[in-house]
Coordinates of N, CA and C and ligand atoms in Angstrom, one line a residue:
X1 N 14.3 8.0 14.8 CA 14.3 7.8 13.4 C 12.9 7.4 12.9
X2 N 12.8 7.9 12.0 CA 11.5 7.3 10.9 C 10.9 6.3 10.5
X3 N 10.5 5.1 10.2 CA 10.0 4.2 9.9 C 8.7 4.4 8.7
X4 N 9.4 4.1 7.5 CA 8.3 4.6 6.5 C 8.2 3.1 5.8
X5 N 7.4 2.7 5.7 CA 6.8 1.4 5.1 C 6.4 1.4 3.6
X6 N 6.9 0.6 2.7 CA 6.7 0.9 1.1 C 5.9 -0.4 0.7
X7 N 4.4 0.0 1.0 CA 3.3 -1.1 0.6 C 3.6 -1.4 -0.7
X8 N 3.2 -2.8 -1.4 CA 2.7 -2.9 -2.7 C 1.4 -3.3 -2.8
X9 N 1.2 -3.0 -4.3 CA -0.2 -2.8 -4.3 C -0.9 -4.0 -5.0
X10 N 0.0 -5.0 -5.6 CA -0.8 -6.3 -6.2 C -0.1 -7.7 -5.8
X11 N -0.7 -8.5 -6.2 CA -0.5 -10.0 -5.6 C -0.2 -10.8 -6.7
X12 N -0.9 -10.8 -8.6 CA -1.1 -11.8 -9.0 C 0.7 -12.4 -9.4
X13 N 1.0 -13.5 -9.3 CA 2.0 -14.2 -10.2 C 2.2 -13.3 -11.4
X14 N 3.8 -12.8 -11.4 CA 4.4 -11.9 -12.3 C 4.2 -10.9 -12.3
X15 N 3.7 -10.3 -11.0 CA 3.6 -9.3 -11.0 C 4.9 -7.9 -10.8
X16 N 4.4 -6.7 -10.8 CA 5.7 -5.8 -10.7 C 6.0 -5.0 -9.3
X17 N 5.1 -5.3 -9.0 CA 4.7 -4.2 -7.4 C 6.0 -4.5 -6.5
X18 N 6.4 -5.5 -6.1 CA 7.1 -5.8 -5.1 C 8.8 -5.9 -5.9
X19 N 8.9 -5.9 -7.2 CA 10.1 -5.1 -7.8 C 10.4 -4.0 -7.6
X20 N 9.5 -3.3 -8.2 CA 9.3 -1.6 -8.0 C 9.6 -1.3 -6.5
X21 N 9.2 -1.8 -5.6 CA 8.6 -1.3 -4.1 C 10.5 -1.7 -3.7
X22 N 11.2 -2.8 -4.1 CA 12.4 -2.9 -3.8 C 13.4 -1.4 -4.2
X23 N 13.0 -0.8 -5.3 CA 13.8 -0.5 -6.2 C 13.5 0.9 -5.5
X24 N 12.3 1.4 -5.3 CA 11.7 2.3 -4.2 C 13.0 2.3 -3.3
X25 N 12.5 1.3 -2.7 CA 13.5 1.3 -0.7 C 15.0 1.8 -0.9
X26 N 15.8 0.9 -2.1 CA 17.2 1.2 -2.5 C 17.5 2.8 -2.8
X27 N 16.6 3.6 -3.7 CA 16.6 5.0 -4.1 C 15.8 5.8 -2.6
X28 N 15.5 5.2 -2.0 CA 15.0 6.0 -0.9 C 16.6 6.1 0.5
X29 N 16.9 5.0 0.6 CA 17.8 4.8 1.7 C 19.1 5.6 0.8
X30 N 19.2 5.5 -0.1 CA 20.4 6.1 -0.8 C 20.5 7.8 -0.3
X31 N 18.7 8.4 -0.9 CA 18.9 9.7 -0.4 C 18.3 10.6 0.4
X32 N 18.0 9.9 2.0 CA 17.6 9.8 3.3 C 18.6 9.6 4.4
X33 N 20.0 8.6 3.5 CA 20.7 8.4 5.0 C 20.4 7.6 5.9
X34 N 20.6 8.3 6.9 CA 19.9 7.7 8.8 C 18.8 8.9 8.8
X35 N 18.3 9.1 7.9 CA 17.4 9.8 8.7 C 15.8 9.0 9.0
X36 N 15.5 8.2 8.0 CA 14.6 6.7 8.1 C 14.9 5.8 7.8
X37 N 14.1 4.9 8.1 CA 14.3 3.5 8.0 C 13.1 3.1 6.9
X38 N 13.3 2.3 5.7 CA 12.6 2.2 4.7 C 12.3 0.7 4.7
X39 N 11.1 -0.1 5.1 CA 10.6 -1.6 5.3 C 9.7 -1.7 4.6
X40 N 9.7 -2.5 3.1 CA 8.8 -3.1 1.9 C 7.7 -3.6 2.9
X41 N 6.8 -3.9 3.0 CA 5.5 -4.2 3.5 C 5.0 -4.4 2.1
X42 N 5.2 -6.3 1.7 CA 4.4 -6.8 0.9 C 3.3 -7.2 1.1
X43 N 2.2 -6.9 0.6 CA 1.4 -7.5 0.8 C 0.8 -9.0 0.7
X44 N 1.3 -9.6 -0.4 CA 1.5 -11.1 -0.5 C 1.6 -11.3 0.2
X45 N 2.7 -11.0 1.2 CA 3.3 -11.8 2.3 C 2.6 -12.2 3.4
X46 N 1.3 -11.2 3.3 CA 0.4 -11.1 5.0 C -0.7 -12.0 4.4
X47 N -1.1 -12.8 3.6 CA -1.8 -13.7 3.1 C -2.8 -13.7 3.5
X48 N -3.5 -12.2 3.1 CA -5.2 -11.8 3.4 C -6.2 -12.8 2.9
X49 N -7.4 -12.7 3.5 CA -8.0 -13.4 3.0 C -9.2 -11.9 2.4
X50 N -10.3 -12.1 1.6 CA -10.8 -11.2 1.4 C -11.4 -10.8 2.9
X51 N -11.9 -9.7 2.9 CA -12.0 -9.2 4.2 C -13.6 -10.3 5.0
X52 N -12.8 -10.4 6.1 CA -13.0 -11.0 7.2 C -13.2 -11.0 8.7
X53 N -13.1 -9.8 8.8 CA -12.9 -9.2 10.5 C -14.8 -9.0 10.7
X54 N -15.2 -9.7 11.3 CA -16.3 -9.8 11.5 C -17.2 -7.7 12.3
X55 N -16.1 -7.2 13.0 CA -16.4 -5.9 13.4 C -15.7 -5.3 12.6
X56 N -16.0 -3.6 11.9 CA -15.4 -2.7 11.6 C -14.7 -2.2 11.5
X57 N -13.0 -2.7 10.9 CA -12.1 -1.9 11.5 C -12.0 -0.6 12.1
X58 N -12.5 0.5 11.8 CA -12.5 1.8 12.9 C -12.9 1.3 14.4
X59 N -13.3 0.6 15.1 CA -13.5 -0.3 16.0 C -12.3 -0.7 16.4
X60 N -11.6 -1.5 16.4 CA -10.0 -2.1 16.4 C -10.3 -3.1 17.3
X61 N -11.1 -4.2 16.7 CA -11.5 -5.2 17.6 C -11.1 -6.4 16.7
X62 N -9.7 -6.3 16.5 CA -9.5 -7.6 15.3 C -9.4 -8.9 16.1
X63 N -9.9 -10.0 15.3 CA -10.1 -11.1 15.8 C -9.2 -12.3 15.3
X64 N -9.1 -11.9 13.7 CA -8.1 -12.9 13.1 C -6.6 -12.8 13.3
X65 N -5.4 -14.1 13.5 CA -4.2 -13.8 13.7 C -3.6 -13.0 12.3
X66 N -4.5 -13.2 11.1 CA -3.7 -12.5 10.2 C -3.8 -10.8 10.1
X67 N -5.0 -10.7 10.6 CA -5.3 -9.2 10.9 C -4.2 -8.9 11.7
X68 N -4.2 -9.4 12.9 CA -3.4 -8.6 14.4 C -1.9 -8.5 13.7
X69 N -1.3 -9.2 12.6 CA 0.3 -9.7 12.2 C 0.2 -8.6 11.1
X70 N -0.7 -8.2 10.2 CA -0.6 -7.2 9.5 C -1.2 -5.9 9.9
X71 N -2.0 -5.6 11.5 CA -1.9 -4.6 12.2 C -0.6 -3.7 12.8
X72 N 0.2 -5.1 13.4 CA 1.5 -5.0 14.0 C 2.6 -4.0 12.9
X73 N 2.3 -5.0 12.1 CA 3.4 -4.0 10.7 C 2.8 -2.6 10.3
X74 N 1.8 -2.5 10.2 CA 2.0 -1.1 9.6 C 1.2 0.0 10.6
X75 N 1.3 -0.7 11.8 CA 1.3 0.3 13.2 C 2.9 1.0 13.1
X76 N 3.6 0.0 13.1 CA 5.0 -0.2 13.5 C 6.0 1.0 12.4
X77 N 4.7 1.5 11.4 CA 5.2 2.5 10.3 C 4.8 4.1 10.9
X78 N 5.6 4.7 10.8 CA 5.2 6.5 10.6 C 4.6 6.9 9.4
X79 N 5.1 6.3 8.4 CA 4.4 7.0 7.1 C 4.6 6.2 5.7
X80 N 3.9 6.4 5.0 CA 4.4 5.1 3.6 C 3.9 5.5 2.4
X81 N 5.3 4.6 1.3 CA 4.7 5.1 -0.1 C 3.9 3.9 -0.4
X82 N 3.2 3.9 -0.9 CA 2.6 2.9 -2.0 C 2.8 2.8 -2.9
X83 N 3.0 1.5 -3.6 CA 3.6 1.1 -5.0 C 2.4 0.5 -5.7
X84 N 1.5 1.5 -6.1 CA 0.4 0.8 -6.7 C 0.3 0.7 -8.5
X85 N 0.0 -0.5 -8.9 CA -0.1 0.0 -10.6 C -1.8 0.2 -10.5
X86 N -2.4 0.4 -11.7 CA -3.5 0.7 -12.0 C -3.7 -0.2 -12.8
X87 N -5.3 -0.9 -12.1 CA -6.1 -1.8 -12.3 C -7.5 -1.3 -12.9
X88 N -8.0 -1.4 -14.6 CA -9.4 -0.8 -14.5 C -9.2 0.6 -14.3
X89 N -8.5 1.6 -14.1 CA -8.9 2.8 -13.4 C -8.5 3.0 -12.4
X90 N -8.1 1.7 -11.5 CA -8.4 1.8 -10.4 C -6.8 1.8 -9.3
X91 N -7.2 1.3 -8.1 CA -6.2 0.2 -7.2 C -6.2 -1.1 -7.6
X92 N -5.7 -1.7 -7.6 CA -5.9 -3.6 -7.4 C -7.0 -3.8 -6.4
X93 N -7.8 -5.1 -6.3 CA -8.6 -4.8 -5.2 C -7.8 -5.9 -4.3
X94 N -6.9 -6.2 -4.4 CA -6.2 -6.6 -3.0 C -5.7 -5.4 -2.5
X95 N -5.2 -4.5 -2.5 CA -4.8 -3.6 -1.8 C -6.0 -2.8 -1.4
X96 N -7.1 -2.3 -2.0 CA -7.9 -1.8 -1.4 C -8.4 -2.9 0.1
X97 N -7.9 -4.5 0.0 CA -8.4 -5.3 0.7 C -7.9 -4.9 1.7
X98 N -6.7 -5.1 1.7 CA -5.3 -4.7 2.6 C -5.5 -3.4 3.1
X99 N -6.0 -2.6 2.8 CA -6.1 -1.1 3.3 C -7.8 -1.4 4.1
X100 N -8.7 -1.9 3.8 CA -10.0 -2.1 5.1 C -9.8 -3.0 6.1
X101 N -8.9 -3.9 6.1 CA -8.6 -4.3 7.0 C -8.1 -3.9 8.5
X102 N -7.7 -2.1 8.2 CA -6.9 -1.5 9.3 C -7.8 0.0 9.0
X103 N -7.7 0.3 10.6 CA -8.0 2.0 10.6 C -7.0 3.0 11.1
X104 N -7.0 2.2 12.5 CA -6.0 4.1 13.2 C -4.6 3.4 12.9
X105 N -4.0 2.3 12.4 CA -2.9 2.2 12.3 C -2.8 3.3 10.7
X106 N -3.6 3.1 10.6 CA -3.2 4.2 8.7 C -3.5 5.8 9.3
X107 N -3.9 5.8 10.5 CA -4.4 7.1 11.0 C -3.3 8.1 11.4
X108 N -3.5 9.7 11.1 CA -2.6 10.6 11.4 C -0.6 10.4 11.0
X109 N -1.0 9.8 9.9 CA 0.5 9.5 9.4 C 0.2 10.2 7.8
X110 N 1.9 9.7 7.1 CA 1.7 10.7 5.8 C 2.0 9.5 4.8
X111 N 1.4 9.8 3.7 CA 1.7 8.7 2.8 C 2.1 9.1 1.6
X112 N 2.9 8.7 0.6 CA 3.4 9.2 -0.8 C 3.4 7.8 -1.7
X113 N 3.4 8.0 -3.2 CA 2.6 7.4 -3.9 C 4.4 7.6 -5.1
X114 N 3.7 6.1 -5.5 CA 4.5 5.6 -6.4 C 3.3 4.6 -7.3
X115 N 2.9 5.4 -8.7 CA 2.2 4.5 -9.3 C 2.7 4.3 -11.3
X116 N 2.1 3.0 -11.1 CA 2.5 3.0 -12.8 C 1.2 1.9 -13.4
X117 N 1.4 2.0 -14.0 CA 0.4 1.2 -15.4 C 0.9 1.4 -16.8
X118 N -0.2 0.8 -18.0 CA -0.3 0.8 -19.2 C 0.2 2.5 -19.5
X119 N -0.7 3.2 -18.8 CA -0.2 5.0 -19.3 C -0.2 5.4 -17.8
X120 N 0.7 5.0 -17.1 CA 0.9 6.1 -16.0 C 0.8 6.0 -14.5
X121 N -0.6 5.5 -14.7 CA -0.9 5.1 -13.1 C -1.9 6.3 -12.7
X122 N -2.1 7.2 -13.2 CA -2.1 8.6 -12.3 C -4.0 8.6 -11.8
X123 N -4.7 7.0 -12.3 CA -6.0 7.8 -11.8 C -5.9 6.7 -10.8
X124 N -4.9 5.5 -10.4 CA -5.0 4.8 -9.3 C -4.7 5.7 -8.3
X125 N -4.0 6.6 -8.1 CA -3.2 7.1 -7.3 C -4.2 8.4 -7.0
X126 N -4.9 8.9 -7.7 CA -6.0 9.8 -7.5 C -7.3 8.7 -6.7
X127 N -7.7 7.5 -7.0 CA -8.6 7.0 -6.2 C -7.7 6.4 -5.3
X128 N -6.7 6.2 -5.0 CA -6.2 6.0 -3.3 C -6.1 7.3 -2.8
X129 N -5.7 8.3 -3.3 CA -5.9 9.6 -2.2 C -7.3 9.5 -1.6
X130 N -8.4 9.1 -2.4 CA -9.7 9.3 -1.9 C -10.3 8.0 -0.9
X131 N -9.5 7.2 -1.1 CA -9.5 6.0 -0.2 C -8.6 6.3 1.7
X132 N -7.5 7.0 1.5 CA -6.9 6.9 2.4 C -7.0 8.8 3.2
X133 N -8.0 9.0 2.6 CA -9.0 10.2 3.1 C -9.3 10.1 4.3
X134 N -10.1 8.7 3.7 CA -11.6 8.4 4.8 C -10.6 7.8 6.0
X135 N -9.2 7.1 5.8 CA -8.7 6.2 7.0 C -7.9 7.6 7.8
X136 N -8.4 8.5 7.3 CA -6.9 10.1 7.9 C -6.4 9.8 7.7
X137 N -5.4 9.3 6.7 CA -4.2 9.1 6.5 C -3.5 10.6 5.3
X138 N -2.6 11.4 5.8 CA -2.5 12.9 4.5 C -1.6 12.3 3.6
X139 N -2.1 12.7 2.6 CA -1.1 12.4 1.9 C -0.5 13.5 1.3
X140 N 0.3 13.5 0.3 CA 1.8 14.5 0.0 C 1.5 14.7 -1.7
X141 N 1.5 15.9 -1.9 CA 0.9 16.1 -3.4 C 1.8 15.6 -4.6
X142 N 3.5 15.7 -4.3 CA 4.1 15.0 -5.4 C 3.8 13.9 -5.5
X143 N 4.1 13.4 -6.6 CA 3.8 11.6 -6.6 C 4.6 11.0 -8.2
X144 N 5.3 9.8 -8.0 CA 6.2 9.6 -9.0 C 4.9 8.4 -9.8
X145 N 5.1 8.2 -11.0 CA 4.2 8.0 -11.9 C 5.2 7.2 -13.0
X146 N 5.1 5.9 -13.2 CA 5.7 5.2 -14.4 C 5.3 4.4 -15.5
X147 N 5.2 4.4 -16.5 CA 4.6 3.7 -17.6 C 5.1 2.3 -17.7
X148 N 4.3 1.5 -17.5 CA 5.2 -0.2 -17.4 C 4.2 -1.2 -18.8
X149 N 4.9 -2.1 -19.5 CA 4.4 -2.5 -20.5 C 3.8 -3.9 -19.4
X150 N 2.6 -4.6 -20.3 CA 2.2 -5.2 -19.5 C 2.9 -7.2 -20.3
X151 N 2.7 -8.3 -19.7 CA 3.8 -9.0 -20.2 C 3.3 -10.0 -19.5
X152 N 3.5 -11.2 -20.7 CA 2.3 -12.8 -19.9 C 4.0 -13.8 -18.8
X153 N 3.4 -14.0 -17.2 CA 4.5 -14.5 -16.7 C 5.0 -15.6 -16.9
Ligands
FMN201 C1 -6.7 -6.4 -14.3 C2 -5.9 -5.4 -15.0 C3 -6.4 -4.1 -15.3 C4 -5.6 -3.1 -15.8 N1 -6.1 -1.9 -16.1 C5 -5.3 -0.9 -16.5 C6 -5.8 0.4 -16.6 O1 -7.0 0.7 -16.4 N2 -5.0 1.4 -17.0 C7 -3.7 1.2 -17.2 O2 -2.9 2.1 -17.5 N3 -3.1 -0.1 -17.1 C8 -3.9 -1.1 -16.7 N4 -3.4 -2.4 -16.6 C9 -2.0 -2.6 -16.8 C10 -1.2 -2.6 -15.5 O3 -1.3 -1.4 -14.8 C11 0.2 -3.0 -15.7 O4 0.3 -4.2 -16.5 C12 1.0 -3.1 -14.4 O5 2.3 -3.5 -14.7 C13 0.3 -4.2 -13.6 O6 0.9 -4.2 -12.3 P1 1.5 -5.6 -11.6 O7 2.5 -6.1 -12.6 O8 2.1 -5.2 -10.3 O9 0.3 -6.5 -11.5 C14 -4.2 -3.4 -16.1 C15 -3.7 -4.7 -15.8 C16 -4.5 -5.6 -15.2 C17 -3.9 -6.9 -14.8

């Protein structure tokens, strides 16, 4: 069976990522079955620090225990959506953090995209295709896109 890992893509208090990324897993396991296994991979949870690995991840010479603990998890994945909103234009830059921290674990797997923002999400999700290029990771041309209002926690 499958093992598809549904990253989120922000950290700050109040945020939506790890809602959405729930809400992902439930509509995913609903219409999959047994045929994968669907594991939220928050990133909060792995309590990065900004990047830190003294060698290059393409290298895989990690040194820190928080590296090797968020290597393990998303080795441990075949393929994943990301639940990214759009920051600036952009990704959040914790998740861009969370994505240099790792190489061939993001390597020769498939990834699909769940993004949202103020209008859409749709140019975060265009600069993580271009991010998760460079780690080989393919990604999948559909991609769900949500408008979310933004709201003080
Ligand atoms: C720092 C920052 C920058 C943002 N920039 C954009 C943007 O460029 N385009 C957009 O549509 N929404 C933008 N938004 C709105 C967020 O995408 C929206 O509030 C989203 O719900 C935030 O995700 P989060 O709740 O998981 O942090 C921005 C929000 C923040 C906090």
């Amino acid at each position: 069976m499958l093992t598809i890992g549904i990253i989120t893509g922000s950290t700050r208090p109040g945020r939506k990522s790890h809602l959405i990324a729930k809400g992902v897993a439930h509509a995913a396991r609903e219409n999959c079955g047994d045929r994968a296994t669907f594991n939220v991979l928050d990133i909060a949870d792995f309590d990065l620090p900004m990047l830190d690995e003294p060698v290059p991840a393409i290298m895989g010479d990690y040194r820190h225990a928080h590296t090797k603990t968020w290597a393990k998890a998303v080795d441990a994945c075949d393929g994943f959506i990301f639940v990214t909103p759009e920051y600036n234009h952009s990704i959040p830059g914790a998740l861009k953090n969370a994505i240099d921290f790792l190489y061939s674990e993001w390597s020769d797997k498939a990834a699909g995209f769940v993004g949202y923002g103020g209008i859409g999400g749709a140019r975060a999700v265009e600069q993580l295709r271009l991010i998760l290029a460079e780690t080989r990771t393919a990604t999948v041309r559909s991609q769900v896109l949500m408008t979310s209002q933004t709201s003080k926690a």
